[in-house]
Coordinates of N, CA, C and O in Angstrom, one line a residue:
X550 N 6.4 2.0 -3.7 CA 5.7 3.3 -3.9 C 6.3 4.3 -3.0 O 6.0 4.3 -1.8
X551 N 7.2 5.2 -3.6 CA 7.6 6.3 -2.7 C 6.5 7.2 -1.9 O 5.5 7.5 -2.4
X552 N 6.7 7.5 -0.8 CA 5.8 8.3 0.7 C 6.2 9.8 0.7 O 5.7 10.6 1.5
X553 N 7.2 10.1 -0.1 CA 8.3 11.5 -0.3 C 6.9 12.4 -0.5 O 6.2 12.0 -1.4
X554 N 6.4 13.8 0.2 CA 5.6 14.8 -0.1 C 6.4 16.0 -0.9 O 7.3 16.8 -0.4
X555 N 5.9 16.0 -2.1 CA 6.2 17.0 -2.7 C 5.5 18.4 -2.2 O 4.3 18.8 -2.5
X556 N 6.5 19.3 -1.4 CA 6.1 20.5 -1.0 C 6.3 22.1 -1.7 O 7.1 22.4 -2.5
X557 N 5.7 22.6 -1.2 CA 5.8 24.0 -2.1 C 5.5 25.3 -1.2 O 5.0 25.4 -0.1
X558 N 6.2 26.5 -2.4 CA 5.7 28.0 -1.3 C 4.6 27.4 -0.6 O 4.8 27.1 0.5
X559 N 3.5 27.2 -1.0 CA 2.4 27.5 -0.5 C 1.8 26.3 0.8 O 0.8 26.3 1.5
X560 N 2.8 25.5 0.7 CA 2.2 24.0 1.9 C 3.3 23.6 2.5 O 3.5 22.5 3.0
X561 N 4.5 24.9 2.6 CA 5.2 24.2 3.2 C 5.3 24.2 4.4 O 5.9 23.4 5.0
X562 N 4.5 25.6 4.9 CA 4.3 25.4 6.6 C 3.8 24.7 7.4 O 4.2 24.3 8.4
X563 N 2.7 24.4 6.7 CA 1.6 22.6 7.0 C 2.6 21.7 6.7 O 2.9 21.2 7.8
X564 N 3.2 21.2 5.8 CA 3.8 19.8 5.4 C 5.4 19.7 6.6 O 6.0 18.7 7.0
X565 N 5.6 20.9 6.8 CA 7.3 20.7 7.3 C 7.2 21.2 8.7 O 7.4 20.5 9.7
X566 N 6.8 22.5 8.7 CA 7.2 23.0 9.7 C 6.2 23.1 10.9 O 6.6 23.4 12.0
X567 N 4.4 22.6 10.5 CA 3.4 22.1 11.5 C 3.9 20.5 11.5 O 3.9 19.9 12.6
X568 N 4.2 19.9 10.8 CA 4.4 18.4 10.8 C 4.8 17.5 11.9 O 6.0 17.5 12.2
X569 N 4.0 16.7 12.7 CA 3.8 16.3 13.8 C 4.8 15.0 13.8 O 4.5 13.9 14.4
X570 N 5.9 15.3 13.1 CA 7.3 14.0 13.2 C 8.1 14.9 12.7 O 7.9 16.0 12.2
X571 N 9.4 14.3 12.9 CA 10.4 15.0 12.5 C 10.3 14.6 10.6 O 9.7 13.8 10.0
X572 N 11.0 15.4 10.3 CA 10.7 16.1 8.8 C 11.9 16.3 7.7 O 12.3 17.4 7.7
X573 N 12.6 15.6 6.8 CA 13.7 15.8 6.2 C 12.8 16.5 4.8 O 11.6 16.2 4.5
X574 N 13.5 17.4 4.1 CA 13.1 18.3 2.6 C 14.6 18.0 2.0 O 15.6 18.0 2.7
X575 N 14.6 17.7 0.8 CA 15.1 17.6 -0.2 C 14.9 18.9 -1.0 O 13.8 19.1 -1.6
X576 N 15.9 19.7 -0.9 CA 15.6 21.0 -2.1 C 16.4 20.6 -3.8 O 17.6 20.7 -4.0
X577 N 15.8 20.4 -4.4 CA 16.4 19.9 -5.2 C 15.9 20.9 -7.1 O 15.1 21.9 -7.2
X578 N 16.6 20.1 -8.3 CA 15.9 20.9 -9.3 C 16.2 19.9 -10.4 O 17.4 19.5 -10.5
X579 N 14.9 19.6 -11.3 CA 15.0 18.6 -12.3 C 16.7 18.8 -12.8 O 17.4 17.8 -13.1
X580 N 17.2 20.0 -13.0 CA 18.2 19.6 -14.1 C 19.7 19.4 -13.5 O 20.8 19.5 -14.0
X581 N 19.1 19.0 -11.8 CA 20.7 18.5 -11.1 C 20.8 17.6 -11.0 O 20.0 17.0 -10.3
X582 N 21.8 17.0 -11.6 CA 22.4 15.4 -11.4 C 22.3 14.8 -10.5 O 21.6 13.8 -10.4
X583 N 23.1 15.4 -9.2 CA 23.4 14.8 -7.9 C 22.0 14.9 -6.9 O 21.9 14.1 -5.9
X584 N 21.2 15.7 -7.3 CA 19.7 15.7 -7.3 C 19.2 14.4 -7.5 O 18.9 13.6 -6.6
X585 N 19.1 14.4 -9.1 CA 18.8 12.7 -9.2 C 19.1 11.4 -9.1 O 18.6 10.3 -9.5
X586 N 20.2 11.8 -8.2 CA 21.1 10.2 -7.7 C 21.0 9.8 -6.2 O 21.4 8.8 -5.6
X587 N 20.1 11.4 -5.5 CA 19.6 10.8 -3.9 C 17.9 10.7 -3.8 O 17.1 10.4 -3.0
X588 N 17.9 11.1 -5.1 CA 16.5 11.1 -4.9 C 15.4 9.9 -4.9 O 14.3 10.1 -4.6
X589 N 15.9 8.4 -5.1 CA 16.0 7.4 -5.2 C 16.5 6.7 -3.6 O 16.3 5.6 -3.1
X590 N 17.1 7.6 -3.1 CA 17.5 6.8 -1.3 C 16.1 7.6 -0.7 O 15.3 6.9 0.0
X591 N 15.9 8.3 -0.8 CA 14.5 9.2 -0.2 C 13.5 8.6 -0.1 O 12.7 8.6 0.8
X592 N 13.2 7.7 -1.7 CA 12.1 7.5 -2.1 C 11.9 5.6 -0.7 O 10.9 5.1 -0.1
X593 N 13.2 5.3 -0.7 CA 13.3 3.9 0.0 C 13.2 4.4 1.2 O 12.5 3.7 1.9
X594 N 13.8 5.5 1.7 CA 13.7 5.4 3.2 C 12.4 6.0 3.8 O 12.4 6.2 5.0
X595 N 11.3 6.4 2.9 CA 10.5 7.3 2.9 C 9.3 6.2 3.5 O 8.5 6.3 4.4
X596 N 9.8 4.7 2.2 CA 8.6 3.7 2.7 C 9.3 3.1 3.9 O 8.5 2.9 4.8
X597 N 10.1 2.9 4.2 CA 10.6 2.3 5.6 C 10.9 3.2 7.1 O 11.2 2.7 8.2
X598 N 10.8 4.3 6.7 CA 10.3 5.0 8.0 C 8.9 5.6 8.0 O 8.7 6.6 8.7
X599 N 7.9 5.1 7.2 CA 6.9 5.8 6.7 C 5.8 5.7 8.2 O 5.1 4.7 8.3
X600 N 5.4 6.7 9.4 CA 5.1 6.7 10.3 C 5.8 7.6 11.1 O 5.3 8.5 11.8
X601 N 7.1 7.2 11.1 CA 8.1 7.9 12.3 C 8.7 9.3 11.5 O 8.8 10.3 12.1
X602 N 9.0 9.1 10.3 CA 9.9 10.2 9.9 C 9.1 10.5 8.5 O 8.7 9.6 7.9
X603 N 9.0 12.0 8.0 CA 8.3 12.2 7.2 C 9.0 13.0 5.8 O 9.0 14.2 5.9
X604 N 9.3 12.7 5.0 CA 10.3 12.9 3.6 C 9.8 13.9 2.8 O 8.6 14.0 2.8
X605 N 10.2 14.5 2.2 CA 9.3 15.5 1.4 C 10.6 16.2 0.4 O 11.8 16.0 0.5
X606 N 10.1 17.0 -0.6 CA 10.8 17.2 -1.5 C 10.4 18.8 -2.4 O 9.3 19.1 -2.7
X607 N 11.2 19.3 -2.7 CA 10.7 21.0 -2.9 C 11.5 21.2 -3.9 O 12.6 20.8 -3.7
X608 N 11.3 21.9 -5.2 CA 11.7 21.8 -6.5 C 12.2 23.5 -5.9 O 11.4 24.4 -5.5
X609 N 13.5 23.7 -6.1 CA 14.0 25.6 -5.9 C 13.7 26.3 -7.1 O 13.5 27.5 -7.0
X610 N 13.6 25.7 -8.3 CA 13.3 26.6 -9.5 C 11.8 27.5 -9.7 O 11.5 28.6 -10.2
X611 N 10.9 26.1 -8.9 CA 9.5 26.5 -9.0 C 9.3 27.2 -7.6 O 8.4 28.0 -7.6
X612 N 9.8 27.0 -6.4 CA 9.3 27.5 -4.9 C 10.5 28.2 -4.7 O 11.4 27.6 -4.0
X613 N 10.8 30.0 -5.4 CA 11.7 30.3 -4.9 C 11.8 30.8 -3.7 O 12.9 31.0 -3.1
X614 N 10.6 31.0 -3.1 CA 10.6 32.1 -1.9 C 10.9 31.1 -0.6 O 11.4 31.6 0.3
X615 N 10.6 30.0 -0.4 CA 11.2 29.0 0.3 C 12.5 28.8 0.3 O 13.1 28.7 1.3
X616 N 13.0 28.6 -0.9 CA 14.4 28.3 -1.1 C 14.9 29.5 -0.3 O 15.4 29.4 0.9
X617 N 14.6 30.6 -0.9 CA 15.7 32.1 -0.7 C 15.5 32.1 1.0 O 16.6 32.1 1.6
X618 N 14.4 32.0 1.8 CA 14.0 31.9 3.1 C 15.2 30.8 3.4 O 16.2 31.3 3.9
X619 N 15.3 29.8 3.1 CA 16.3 28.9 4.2 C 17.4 29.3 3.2 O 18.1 28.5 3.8
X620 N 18.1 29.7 2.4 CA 19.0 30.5 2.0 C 20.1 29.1 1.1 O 21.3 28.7 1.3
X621 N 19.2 28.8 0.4 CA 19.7 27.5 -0.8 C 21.0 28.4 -1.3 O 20.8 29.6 -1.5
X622 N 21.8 28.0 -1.4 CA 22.7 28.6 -2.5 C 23.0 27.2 -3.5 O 22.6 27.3 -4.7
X623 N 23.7 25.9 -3.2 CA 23.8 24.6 -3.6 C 22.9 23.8 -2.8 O 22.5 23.8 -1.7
X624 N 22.7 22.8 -4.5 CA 21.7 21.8 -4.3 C 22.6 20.5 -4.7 O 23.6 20.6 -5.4
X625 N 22.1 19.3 -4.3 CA 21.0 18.7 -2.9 C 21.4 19.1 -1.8 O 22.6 18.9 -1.3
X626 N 20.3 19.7 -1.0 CA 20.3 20.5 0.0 C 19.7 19.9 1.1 O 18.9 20.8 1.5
X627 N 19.5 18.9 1.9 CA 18.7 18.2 2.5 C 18.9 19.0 4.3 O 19.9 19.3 4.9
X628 N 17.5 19.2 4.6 CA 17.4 20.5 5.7 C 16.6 19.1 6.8 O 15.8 18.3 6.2
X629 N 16.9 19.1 8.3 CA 15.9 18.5 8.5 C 15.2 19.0 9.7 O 15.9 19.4 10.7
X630 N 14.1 19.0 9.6 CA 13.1 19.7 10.9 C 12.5 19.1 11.8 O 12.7 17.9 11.6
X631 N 11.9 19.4 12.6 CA 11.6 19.0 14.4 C 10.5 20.0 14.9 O 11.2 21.0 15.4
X632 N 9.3 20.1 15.0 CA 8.5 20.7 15.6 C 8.6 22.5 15.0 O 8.3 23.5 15.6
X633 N 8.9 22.4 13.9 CA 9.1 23.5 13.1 C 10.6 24.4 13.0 O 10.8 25.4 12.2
X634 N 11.5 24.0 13.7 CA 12.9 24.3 13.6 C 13.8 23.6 12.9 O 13.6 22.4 13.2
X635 N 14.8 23.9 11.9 CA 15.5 23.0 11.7 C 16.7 22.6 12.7 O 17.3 23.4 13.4
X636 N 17.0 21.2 12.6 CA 17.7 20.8 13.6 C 19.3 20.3 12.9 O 20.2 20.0 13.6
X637 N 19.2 20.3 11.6 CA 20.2 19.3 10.9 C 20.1 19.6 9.5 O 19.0 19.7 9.0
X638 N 21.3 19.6 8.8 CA 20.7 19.3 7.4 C 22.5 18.6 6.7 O 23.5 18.5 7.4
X639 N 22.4 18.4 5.4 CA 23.1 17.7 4.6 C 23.0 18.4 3.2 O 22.1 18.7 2.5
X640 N 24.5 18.6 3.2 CA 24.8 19.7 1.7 C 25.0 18.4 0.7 O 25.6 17.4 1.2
X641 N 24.6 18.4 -0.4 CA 25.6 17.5 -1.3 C 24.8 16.2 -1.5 O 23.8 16.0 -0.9
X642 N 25.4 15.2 -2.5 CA 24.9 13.5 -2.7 C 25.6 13.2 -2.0 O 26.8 13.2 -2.3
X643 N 25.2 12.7 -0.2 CA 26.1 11.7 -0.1 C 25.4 10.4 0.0 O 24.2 10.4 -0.3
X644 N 26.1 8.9 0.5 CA 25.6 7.4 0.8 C 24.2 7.2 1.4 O 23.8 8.1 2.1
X645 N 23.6 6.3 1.1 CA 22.4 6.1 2.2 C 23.1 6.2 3.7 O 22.8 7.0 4.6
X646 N 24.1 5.3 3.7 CA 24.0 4.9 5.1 C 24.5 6.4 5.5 O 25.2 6.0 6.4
X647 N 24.7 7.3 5.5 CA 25.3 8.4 5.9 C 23.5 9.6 6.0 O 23.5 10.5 6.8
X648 N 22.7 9.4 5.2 CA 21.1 9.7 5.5 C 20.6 8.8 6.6 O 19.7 9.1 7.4
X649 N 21.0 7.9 6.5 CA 20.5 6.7 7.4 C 20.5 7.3 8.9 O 19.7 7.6 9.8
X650 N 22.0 7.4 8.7 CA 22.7 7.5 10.2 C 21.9 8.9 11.1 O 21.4 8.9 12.2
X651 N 22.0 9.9 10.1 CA 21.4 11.2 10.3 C 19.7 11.1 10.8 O 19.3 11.4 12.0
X652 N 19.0 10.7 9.8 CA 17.4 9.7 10.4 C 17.3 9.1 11.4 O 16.6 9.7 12.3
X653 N 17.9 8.0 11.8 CA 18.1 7.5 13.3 C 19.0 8.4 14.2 O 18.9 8.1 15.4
X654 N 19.5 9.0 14.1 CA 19.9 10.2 15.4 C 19.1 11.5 15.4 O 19.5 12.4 16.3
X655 N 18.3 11.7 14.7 CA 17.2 12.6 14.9 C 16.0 11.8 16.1 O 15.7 12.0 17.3
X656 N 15.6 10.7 14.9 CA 14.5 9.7 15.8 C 14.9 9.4 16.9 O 13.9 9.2 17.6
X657 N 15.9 9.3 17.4 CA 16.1 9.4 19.0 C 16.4 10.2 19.5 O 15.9 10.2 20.6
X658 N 17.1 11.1 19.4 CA 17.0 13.0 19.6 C 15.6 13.2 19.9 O 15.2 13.1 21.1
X659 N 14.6 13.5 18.6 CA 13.4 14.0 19.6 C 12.4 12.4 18.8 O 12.1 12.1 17.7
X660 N 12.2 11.8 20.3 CA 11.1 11.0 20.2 C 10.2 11.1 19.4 O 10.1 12.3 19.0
X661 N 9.4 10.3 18.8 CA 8.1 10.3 18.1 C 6.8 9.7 19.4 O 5.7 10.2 19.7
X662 N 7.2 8.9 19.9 CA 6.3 7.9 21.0 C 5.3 8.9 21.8 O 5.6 10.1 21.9
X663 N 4.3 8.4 22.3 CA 3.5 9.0 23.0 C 4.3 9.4 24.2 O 4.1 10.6 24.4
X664 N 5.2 8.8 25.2 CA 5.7 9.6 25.8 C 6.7 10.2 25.7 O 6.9 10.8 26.8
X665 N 7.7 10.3 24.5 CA 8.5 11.2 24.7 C 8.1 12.3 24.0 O 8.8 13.2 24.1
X666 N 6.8 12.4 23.0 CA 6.4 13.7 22.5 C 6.4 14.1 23.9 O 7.2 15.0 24.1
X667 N 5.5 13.6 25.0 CA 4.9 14.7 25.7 C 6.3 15.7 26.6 O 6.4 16.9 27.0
X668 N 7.2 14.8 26.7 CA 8.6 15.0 27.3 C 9.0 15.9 26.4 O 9.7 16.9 26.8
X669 N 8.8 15.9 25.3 CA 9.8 17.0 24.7 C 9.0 18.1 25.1 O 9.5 19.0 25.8
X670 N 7.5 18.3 24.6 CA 6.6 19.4 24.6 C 6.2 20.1 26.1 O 5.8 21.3 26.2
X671 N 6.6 19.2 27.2 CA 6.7 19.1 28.2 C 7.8 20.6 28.7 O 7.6 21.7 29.3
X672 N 8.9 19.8 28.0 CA 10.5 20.6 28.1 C 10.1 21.6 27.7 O 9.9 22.4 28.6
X673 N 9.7 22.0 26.6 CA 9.7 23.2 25.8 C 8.8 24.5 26.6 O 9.0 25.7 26.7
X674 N 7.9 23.6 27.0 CA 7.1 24.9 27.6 C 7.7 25.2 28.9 O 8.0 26.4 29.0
X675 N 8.1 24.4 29.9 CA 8.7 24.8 31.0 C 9.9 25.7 30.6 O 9.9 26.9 30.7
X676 N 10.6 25.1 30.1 CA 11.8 26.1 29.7 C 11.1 27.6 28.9 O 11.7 28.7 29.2
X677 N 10.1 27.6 27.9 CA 9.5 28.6 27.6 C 9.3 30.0 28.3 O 9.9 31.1 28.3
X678 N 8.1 29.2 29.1 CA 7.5 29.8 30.8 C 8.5 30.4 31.5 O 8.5 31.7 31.7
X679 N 9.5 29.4 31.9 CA 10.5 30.1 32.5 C 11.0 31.8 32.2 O 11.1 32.9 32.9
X680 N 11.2 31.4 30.7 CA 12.5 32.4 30.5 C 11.1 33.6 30.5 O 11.2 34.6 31.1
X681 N 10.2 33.4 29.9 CA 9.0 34.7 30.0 C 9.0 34.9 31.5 O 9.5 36.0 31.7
X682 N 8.8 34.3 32.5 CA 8.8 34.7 33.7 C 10.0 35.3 34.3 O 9.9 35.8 35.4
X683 N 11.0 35.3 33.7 CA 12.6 36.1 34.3 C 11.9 37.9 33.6 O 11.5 38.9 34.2
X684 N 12.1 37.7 32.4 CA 12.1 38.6 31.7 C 10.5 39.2 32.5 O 10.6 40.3 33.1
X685 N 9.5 38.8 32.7 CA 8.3 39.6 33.3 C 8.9 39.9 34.7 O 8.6 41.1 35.0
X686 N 9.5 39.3 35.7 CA 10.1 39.9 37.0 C 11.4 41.0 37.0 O 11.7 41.6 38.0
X687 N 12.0 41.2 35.8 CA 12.7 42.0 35.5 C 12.0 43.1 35.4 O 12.1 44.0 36.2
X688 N 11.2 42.9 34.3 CA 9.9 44.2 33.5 C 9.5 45.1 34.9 O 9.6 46.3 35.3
X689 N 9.0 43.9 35.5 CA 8.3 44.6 37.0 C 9.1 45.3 38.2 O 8.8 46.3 38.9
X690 N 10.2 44.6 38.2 CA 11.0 45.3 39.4 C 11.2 47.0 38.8 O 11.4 48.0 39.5
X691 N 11.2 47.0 37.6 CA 12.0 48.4 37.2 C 10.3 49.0 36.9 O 10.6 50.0 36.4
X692 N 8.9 48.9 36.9 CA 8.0 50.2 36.6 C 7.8 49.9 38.5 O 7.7 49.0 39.3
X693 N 7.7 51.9 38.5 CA 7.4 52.6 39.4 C 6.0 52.6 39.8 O 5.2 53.3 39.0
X694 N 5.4 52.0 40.7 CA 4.5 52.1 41.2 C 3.1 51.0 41.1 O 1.9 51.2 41.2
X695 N 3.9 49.9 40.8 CA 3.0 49.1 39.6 C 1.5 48.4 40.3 O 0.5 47.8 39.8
X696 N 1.9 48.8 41.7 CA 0.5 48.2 42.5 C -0.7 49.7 41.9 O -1.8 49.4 41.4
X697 N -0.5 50.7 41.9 CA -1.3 51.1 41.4 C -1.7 51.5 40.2 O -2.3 52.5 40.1
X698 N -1.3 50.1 38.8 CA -2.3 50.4 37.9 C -2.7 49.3 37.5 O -1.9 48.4 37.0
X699 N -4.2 49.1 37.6 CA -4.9 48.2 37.6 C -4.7 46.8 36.3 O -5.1 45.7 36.6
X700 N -4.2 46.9 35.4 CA -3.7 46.3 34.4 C -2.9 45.5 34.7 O -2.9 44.3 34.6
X701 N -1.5 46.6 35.4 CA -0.5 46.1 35.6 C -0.3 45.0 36.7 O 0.6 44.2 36.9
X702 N -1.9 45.3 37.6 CA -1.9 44.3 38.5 C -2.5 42.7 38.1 O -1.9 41.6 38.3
X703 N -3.7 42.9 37.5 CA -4.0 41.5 36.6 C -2.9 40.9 35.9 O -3.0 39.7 35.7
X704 N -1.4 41.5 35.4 CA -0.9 41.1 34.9 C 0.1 40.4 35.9 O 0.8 39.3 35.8
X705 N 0.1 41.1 36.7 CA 1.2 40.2 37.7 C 0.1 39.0 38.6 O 0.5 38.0 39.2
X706 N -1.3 39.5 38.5 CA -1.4 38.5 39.3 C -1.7 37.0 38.1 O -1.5 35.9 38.6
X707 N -2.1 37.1 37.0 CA -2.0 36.2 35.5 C -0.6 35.4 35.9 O -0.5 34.2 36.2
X708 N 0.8 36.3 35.7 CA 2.0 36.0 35.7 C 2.1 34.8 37.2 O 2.8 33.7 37.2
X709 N 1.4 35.3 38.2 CA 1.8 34.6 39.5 C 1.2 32.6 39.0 O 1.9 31.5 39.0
X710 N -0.3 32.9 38.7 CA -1.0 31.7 38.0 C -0.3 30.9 37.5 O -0.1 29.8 37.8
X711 N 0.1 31.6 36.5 CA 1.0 30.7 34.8 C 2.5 30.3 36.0 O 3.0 29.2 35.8
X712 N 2.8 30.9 36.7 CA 4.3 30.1 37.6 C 3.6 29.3 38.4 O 4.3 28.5 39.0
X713 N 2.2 29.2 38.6 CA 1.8 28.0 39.8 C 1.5 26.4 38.4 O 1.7 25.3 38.8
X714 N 1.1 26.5 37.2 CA 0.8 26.0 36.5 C 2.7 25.7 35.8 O 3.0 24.8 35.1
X715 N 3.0 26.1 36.0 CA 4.5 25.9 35.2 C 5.2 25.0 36.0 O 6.0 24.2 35.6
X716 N 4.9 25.2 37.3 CA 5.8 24.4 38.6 C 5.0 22.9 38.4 O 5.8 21.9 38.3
X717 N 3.4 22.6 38.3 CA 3.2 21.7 37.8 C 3.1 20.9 36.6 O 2.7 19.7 36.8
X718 N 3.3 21.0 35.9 CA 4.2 21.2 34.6 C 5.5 20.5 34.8 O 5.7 19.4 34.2
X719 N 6.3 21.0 35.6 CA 7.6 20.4 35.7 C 7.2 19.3 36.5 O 7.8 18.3 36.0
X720 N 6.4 18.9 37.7 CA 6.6 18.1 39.0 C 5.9 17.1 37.2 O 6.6 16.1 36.9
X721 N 5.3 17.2 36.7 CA 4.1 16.4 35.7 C 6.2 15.6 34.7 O 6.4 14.5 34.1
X722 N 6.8 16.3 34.8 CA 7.7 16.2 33.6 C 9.1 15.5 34.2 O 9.9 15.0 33.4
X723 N 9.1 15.6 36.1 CA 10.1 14.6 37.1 C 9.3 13.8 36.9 O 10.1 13.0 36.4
X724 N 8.0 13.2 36.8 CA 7.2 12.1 37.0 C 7.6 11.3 35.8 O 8.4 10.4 36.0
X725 N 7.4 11.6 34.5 CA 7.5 11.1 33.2 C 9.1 10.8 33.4 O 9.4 9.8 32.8
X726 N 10.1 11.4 34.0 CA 11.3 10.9 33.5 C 11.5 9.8 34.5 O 12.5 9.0 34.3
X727 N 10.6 9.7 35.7 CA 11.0 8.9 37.0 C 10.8 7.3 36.1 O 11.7 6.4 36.0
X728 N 9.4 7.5 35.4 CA 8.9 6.3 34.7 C 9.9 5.1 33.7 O 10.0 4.0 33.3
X729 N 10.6 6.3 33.7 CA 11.9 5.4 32.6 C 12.6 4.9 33.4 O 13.6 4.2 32.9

């Protein structure tokens, strides 16, 4: 029994791009051949990674406005995503083991496990934080006068907070990598 989620305009931000595993889409359209000759490796690797990696499949004829967004020109179009970005994709029919290969170098790229979600999510925000905090010490060095307007002061003193929580954050994220 294939686990492949048929997605559409309307569910694909829930199904792909909120989707809490990494995420392969098949853009595909009943009347393409090479469509219907991978569509059958999907359906197998769908039940054998069914937990870790999550399969899904989107018809371009019927969801054009998705298509045109990731910018389909040829199908089979296999796009694959990660916490809402795409990370990878595959133009064309090719072999299982050639989807295979691509599936397991994602799954270890970005973990699924309880601890390396948190390591990735971990990453993300520190590195986040960071770059907002360059860009807000820049902002500030250049307005004139900034202790006297009351806004601008909650905001640097907010900004000081979020860098005392960001530094813990990281010591939280030396810990998790010490663990390995």
């Amino acid at each position: 029994m294939s686990k492949v989620v048929e997605v559409t305009d309307q569910n694909f931000e829930e199904e792909v791009r909120r989707s809490d595993m990494p995420t392969e889409v098949d853009f595909w359209a009943p009347w393409c051949g090479p469509c219907r000759m991978v569509s059958p490796i999907y359906d197998k690797l769908s039940e054998e990674y069914d937990g870790r990696f999550k399969f899904c499949k989107l018809n371009v004829d019927e969801n054009q406005r998705t298509a045109a967004r990731y910018q389909i020109m040829s199908i089979p179009m296999q796009m694959f995503f990660f916490e809402g970005e795409k990370v990878h994709e595959i133009l064309g029919a090719v072999p299982e083991h050639t989807i295979r290969k691509t599936v397991e170098a994602i799954i270890n790229k970005f973990s699924t496990d309880e601890r390396g979600r948190l390591k990735i999510i971990l990453t993300s925000w520190v590195r986040h934080n960071k770059q907002h905090s360059e860009k807000f010490i820049r902002w500030s060095e250049k307005v004139e006068n900034i202790e006297r307007n009351p806004v601008y002061n909650m905001a640097l003193a907010a900004a000081k907070e979020l860098e005392k929580a960001n530094e813990q954050l990281s010591q939280v994220l030396t810990k998790l990598q010490a663990i390995e």
